[in-house]
XYZ file of C-alpha atoms in Angstrom:
561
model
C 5.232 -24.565 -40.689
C 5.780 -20.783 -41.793
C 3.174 -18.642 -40.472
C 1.947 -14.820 -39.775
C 2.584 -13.217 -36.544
C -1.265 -13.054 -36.123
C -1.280 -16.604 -36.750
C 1.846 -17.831 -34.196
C -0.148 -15.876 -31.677
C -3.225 -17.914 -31.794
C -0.906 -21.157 -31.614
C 0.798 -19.811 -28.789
C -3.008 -18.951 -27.093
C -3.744 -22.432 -27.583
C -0.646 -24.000 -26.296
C -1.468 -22.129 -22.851
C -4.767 -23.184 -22.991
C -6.363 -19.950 -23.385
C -10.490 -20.012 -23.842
C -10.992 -16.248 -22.992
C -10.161 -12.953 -23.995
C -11.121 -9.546 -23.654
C -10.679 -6.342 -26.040
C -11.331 -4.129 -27.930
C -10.301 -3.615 -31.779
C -8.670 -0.987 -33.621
C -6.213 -0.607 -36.684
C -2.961 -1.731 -35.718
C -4.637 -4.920 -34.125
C -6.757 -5.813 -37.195
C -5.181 -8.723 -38.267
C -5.000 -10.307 -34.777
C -8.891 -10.296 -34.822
C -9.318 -11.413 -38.200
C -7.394 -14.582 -37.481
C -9.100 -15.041 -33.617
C -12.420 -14.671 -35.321
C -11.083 -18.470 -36.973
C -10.486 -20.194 -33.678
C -12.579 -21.577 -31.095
C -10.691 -18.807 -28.533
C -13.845 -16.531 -27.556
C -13.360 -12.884 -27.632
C -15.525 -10.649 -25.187
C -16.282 -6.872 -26.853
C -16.011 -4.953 -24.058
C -16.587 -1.078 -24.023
C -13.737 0.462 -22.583
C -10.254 -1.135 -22.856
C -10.001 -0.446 -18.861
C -12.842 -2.790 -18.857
C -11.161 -5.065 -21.496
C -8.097 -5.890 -18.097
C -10.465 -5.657 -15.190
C -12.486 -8.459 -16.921
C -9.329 -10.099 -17.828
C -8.360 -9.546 -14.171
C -11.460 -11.047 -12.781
C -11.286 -14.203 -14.873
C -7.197 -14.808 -13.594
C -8.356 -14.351 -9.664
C -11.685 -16.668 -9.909
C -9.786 -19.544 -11.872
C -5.588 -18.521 -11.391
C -5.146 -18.971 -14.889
C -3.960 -15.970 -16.937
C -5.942 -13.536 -18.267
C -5.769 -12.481 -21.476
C -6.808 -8.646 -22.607
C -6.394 -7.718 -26.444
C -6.053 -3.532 -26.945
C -5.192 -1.526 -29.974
C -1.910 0.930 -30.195
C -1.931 4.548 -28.851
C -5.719 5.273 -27.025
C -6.543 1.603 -26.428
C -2.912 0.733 -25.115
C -3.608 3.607 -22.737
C -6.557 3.483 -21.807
C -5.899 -0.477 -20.637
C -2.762 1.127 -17.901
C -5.104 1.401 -15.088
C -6.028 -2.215 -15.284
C -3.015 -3.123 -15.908
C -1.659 -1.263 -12.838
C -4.479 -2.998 -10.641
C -3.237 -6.340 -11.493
C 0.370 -5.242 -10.971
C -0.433 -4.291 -7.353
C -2.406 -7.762 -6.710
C -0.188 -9.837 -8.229
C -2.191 -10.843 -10.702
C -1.313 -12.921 -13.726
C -2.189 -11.501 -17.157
C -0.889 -11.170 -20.754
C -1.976 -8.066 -22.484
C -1.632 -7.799 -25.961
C -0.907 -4.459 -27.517
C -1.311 -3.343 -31.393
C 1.866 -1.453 -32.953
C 2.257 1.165 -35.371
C 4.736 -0.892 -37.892
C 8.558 -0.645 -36.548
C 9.813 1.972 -39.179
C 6.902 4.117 -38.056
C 8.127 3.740 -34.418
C 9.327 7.024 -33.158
C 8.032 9.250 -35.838
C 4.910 10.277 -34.187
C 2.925 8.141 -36.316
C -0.921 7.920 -35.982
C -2.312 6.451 -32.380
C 1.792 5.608 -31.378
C 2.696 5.785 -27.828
C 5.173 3.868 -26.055
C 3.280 1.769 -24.408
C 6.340 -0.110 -23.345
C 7.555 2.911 -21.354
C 4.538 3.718 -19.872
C 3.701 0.339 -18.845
C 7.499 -0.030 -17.204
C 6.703 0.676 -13.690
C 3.227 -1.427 -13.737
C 3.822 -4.478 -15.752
C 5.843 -7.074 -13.897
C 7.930 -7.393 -17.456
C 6.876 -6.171 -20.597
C 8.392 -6.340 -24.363
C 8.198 -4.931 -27.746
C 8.536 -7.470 -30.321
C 11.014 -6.527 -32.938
C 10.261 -8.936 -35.399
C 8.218 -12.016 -36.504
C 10.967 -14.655 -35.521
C 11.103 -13.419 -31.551
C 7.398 -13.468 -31.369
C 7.325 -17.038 -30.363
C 9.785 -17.156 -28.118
C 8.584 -13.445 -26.626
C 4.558 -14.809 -26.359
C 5.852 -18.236 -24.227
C 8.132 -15.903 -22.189
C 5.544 -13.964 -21.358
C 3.420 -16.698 -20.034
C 5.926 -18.236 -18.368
C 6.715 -14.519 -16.475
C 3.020 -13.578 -15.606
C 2.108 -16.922 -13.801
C 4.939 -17.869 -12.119
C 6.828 -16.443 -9.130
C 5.184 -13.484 -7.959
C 2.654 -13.647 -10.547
C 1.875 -10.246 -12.307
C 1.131 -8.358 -15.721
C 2.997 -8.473 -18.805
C 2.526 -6.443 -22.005
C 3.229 -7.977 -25.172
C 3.068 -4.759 -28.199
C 3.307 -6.479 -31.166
C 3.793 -3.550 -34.252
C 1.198 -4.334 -37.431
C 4.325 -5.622 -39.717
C 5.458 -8.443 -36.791
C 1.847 -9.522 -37.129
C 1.326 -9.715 -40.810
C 5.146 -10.868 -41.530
C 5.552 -14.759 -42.197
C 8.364 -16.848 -40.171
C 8.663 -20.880 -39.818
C 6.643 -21.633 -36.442
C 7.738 -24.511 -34.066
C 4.890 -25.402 -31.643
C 5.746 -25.682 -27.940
C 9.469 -24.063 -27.219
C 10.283 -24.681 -23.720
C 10.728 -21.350 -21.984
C 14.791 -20.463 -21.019
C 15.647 -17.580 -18.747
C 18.787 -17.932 -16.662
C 18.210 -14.353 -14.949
C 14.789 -15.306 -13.649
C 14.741 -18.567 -11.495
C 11.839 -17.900 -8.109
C 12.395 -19.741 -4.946
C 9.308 -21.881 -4.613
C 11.350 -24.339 -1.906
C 11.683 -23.013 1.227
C 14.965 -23.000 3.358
C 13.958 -26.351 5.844
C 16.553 -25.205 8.602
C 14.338 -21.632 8.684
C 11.387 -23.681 8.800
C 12.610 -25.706 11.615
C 13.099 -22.315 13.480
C 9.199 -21.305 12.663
C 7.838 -24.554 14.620
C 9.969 -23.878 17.197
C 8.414 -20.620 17.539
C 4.789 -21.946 17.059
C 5.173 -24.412 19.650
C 6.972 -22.229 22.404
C 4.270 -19.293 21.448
C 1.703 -18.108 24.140
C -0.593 -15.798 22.012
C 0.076 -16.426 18.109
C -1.417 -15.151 15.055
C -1.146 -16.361 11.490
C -1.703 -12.647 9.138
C -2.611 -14.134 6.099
C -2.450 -12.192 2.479
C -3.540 -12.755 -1.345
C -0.354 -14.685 -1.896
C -1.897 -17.623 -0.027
C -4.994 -17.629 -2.342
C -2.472 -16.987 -5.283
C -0.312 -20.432 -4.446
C -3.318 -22.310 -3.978
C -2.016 -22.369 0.128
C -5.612 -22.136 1.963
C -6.226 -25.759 2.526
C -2.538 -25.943 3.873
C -3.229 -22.820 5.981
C -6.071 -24.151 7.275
C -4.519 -27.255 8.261
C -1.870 -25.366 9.766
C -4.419 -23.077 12.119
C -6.799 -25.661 13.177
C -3.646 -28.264 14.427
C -2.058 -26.011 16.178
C -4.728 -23.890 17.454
C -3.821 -20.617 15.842
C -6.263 -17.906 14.958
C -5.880 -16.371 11.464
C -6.274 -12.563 10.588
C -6.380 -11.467 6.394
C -5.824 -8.866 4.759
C -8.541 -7.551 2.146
C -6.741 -9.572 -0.566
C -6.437 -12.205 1.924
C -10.281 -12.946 2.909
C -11.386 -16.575 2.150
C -8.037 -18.113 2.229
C -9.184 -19.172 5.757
C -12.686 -19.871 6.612
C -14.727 -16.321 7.966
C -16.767 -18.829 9.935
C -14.649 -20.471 11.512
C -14.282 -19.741 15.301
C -10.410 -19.264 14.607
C -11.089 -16.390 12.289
C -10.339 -13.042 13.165
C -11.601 -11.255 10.268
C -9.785 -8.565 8.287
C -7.032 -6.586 9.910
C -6.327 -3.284 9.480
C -8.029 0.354 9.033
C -11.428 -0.954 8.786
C -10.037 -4.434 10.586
C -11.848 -5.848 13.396
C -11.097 -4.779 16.979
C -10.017 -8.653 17.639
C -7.727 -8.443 14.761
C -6.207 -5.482 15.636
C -5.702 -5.917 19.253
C -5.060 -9.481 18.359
C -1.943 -8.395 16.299
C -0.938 -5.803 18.848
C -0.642 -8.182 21.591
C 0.433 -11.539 20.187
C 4.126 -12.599 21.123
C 4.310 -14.703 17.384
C 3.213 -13.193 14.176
C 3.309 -15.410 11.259
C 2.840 -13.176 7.900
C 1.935 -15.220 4.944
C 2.080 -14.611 1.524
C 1.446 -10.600 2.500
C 3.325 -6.804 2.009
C 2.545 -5.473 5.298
C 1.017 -3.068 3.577
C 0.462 0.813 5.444
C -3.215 0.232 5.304
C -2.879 -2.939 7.815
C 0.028 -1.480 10.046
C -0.986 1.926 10.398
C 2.033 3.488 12.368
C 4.614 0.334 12.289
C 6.837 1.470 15.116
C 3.785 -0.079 16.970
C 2.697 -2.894 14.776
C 3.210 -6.636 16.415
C 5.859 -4.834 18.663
C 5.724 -7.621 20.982
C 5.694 -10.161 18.798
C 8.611 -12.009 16.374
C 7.412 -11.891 13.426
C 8.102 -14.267 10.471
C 7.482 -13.588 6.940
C 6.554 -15.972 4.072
C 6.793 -14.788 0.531
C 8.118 -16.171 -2.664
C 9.142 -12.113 -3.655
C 12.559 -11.550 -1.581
C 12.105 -8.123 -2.200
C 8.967 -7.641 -0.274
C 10.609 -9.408 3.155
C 11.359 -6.717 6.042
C 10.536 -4.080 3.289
C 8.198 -2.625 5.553
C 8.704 -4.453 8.532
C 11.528 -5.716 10.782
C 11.375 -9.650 10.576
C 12.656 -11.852 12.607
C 12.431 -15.002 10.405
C 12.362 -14.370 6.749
C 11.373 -17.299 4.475
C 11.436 -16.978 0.783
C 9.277 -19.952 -0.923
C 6.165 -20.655 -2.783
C 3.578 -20.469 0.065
C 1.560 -23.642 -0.130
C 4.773 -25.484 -0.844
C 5.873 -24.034 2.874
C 3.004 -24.388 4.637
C 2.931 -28.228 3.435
C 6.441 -28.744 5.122
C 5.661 -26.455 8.385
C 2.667 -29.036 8.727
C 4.636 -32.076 7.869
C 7.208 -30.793 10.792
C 4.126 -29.776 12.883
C 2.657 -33.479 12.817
C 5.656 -34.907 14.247
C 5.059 -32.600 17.435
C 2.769 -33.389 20.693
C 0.704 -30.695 19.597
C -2.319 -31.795 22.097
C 0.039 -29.670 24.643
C -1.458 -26.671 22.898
C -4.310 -26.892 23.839
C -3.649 -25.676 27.269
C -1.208 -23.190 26.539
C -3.134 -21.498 24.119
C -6.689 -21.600 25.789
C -6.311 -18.442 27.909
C -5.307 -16.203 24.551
C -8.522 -17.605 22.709
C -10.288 -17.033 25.675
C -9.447 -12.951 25.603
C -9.744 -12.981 22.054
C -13.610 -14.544 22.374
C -14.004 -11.726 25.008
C -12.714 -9.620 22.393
C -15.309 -10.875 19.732
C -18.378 -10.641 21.859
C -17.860 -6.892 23.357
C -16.512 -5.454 20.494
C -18.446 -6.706 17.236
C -18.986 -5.273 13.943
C -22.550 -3.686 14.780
C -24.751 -1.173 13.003
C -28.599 0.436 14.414
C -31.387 -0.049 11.380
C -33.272 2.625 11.444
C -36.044 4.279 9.311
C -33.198 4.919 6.272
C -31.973 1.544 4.510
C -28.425 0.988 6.639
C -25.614 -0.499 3.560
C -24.967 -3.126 6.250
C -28.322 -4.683 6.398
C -28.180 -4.154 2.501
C -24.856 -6.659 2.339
C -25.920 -8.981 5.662
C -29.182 -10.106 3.998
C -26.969 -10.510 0.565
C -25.275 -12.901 2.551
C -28.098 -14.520 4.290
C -29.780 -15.635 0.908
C -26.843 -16.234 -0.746
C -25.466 -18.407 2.260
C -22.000 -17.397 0.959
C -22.034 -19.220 -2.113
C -21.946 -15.855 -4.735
C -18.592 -14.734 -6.237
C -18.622 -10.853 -5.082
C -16.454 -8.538 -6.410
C -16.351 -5.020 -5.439
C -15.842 -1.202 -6.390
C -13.768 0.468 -3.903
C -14.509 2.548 -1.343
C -17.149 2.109 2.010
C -19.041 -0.480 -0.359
C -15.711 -2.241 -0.569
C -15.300 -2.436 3.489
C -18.584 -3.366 4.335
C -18.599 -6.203 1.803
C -15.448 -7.202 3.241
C -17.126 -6.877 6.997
C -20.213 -8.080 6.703
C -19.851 -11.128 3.868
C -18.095 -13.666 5.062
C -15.737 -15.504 2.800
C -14.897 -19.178 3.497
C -13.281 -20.145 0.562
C -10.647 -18.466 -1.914
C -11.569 -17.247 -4.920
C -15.208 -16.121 -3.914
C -13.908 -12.342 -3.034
C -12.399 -10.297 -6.436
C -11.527 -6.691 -5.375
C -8.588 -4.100 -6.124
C -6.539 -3.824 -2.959
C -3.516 -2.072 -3.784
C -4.565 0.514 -6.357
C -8.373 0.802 -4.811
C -9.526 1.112 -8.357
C -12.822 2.750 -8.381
C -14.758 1.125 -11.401
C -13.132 -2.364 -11.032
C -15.629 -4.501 -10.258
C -18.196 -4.874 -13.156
C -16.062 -5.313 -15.355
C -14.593 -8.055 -12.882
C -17.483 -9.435 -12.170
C -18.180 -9.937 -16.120
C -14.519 -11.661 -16.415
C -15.398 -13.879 -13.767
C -19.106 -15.169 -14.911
C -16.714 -15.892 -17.864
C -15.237 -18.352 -16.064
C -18.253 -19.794 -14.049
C -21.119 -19.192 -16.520
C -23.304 -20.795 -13.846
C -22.448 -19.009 -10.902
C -24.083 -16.109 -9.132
C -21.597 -13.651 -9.312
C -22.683 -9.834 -7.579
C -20.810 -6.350 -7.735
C -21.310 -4.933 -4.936
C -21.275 -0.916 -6.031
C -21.391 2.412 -4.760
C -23.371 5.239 -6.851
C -20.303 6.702 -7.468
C -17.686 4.491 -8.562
C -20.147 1.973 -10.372
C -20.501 5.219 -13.206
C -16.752 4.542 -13.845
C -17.308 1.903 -15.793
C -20.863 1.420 -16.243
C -20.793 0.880 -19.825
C -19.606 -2.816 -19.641
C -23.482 -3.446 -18.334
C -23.551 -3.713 -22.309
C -20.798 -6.085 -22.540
C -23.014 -8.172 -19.717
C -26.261 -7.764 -21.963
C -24.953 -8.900 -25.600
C -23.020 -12.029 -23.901
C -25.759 -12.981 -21.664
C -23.883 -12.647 -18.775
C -26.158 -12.669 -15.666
C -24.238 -10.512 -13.694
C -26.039 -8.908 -10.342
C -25.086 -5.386 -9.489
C -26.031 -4.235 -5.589
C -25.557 -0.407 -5.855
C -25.299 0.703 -2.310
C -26.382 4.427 -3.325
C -25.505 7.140 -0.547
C -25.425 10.486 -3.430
C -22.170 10.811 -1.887
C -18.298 9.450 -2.934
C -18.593 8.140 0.395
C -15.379 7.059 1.355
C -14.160 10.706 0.955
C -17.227 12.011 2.693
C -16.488 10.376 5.662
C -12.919 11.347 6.029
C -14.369 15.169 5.334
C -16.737 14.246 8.252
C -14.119 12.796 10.824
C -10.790 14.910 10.033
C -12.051 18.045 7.795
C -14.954 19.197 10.248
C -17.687 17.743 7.906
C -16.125 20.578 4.833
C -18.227 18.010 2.326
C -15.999 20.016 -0.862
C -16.562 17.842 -3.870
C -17.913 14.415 -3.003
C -21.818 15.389 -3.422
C -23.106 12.963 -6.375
C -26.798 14.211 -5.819
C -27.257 14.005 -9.649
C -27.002 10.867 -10.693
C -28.720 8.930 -13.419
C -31.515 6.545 -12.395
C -29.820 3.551 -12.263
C -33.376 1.454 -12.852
C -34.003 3.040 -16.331
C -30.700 2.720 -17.423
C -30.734 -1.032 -16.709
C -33.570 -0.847 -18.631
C -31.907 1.487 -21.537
C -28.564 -1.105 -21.503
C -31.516 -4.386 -22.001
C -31.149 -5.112 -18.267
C -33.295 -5.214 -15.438
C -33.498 -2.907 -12.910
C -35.016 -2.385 -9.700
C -35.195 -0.312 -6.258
C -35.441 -0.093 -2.740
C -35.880 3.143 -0.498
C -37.096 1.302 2.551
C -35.594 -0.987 4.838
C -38.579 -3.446 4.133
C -38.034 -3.578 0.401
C -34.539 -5.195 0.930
C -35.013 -8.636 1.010
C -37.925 -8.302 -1.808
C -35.267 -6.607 -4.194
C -32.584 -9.043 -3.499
C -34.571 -11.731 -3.739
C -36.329 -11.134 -7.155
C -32.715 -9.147 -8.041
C -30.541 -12.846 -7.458
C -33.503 -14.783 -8.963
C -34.052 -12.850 -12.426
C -32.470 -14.650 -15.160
C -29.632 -11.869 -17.030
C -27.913 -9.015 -16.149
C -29.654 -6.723 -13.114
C -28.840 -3.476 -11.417
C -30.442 -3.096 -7.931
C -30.006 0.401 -6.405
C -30.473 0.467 -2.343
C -31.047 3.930 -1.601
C -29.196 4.133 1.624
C -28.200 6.509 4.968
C -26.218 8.996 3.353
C -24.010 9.779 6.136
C -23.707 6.463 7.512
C -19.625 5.613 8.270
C -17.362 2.577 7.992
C -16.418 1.408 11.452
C -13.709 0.574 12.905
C -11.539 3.005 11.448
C -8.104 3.658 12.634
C -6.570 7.232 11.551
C -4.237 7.269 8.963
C -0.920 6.940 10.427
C -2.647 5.809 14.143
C -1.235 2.756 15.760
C -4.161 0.016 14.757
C -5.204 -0.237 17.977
C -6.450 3.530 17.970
C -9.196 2.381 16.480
C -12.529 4.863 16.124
C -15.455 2.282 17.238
C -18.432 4.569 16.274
């Protein structure tokens, strides 16, 4: 069957069971559209190509399917590098597909050329330039095959406009070859014997659980795991709903903004059992202190990511639901009702822990951004998708929303990509077209990409935005407050647009609250209008993030108010 390059592509999007995609068109990817615009594949316009991966992005983490983003050559390709780094960092599968200047043109300055390839080298997880119609086959499977398995992650596909328009005989469904790129998805059994040893002889253990347990599909398993053996679970950001918030196990986020159990928790368990995370400076804070106590074992399918930051005492490299299904099967052939005395007296300080030290904030006369996200909670009853901007709005979603199942919490933890999460938020009411999904926003980094709230509007999208508007770039604010004697040198955003009439402006809704009493009305009629909405919460503007531990502080130098 001879076919265009344009053509082979939309075979190979059906063969991987692609629905979705997200661009933006231009010249060099002209002929792509013209054939998409034949199949049933649905193509989202979005406004900015950054918004084109973040949507992309948001679809992947709510389903774990790839996302697909479609961008033009030279502006589009790099405007789409920020997304594409914020997957890279979450190991987050995606495909994007780039438009070419032809391959003679390549290298001669031609109009919108840039190498994306080269740019996109130290963010994309692999990437390729096609060099002619009979590799694009092999090339598009390749790249599907790359971005979901493994570590999953990014890869760029730039196709140039004469690969796409050239003809070549097409042969549906080639199996995907590549001898230099087998992962490890079984774990070694004789280190795994060595982990329930630990578990069993442990005193005061902790399970640190990260995004690669939500990635493998692990938090059933991980559950499982915590529950029989009576082990309480801490997460990173990336890592929250992979084990129940509610739970009486759960310690909450670890970290900078981590709760005082989970820090002290980590500081002063004798078994640390890292799961599917990077141990990333955020959550260690000065690591000549971090689990110091404690041997620590670390499960991750990337080999390159054990005892990269730090010293392990068991490393095991393996798929992580695949290894927490054999530590359990090893587990159930253990008296593990023992346990229950030997680890009462560490949940018993770690209670004591919970109840003197909780995450706590004093509403006052100005709207407080926790009461804002606690009653978003409280009439959701945890059943919204939320994704996030970055910054305080970020933390206190993550503190005061509490995630018991993966999948419900879509944010940008290694980048902290300000702008992320409406287009995110857009890719994932893709996917669940009857869910509530919610951004929650800050005044400042919601303007980053506020032009998708059009993208939202022509699709029908009913996507909730909580802006949790302080006039300040808060996050930056508050570290000018605590360590820069309150020098406040750049971060006022006292003009900003009103965020109601340009709901209104984009064919939204919008609404307000400047009171704490007007909360729950404006949420309420906010989660209950049908379509887009953007709610602005006028809140404290000098209201902090607590705990916060210094940057480079041992965690447990925490700053509690």
């Amino acid at each position: 069957m001879k076919l265009t390059g344009a053509q082979i592509l939309m075979e190979v999007l059906k063969e991987e069971g692609v629905d979705s995609i997200f661009g933006f068109p231009g010249g060099a990817t002209i002929d792509i559209h013209d054939h998409l615009e034949r199949t049933d594949i649905r193509h989202y316009l979005v406004r900015h190509e950054q918004g084109a991966v973040h949507a992309a992005d948001g679809f992947a983490r709510v389903t774990g399917k790839v996302g697909v983003a479609l961008v033009t050559s030279g502006p589009g390709a790099t405007n789409a590098v920020t997304g594409i780094a914020t997957a890279y960092m979450d190991s987050i599968p995606l495909v994007i597909i780039s438009g070419q200047v032809p391959t003679h043109l390549i290298g001669n300055d031609a109009f919108q050329e840039v190498d994306i390839v080269g740019i996109t080298r130290p963010c994309t997880k692999h990437n390729y330039l096609v060099p002619s119609v009979e590799e694009l086959p092999r090339i598009l499977k390749e790249a599907f095959h790359i971005a979901r398995s493994g570590r999953p992650g990014p890869v760029l596909v730039d196709i140039p406009k004469n690969v796409q328009q050239g003809t070549t005989n097409f042969k549906p469904k080639q199996k995907v070859k590549l001898k230099s790129y087998n992962p490890t998805y079984k774990p070694n059994s004789k280190q795994l014997r060595k982990v329930v040893d630990l578990i069993m002889a442990a005193k005061r253990p902790v399970i640190f659980a990260g995004g690669g347990v939500i990635l493998s599909k692990g938090a059933e398993e991980l559950t499982r795991l915590a529950r029989s053996a009576r082990i309480p679970v801490t997460m990173s950001l990336m890592g929250l709903g992979a084990f129940p918030g509610s739970d009486p196990l759960s310690l909450g986020m670890i970290g900078m903004h981590g709760t005082y159990r989970a820090n002290m928790s980590t500081s002063e368990c004798d078994l640390l059992i890292g799961i599917g995370v990077r141990f990333d400076d955020r959550v260690t804070g000065k690591t000549d202190s971090f689990a110091s106590q404690a041997e620590i074992v670390h499960i991750d399918i990337d080999p390159t990511s054990i005892r990269k930051n730090v010293p392990v005492s068991i490393p095991v490299v393996g798929d992580c639901k695949t290894t927490l299904e054999v530590i359990n099967s090893f587990l159930a052939e253990e008296d593990l009702d023992k346990l229950t005395d030997s680890r009462g007296p560490w949940l018993d300080q770690i209670e004591q822990w919970k109840q003197n030290y909780k995450l706590a904030y004093i509403q006052e006369a100005e709207i407080k951004p926790q009461y804002v996200v606690e009653k978003l909670y409280e009439l959701t009853r945890g059943d919204a998708i939320i994704t996030t901007e970055v910054g305080q709005n970020q933390m206190w979603a993550a503190q005061f929303y509490h995630f018991d199942r993966p999948g419900y919490f879509v944010t940008s933890g290694g980048l902290g990509t300000m702008g992320f999460g409406l287009p995110a938020a857009i890719g994932a009411q893709v996917a669940f077209p009857d869910a509530l999904v919610v951004d929650v926003a800050g005044d400042g980094s919601i303007q980053m990409n506020i032009q998708e709230m059009a993208t939202a509007v022509q699709y029908k999208l009913p996507v909730k935005v909580v802006i949790l508007n302080n006039c300040y770039l808060g996050m930056v604010r508050q570290w000018q407050e605590l360590f820069y004697e309150k020098r406040y040198a750049c971060t006022c955003m006292d003009h900003a647009p009103d965020f109601v009439k340009l709901a209104e402006a984009f064919g939204a809704v919008g609404l307000r609250a400047t009171r704490p009493d007007e909360v729950e009305t404006v949420l309420r009629r906010g989660l209950e209008t049908p379509g887009p909405v953007i709610m602005d919460f006028r809140v404290a503007k000098e209201e902090c993030v607590y705990p916060m531990v210094p940057a480079g502080a041992p965690i447990t130098e925490m700053l509690l108010v």
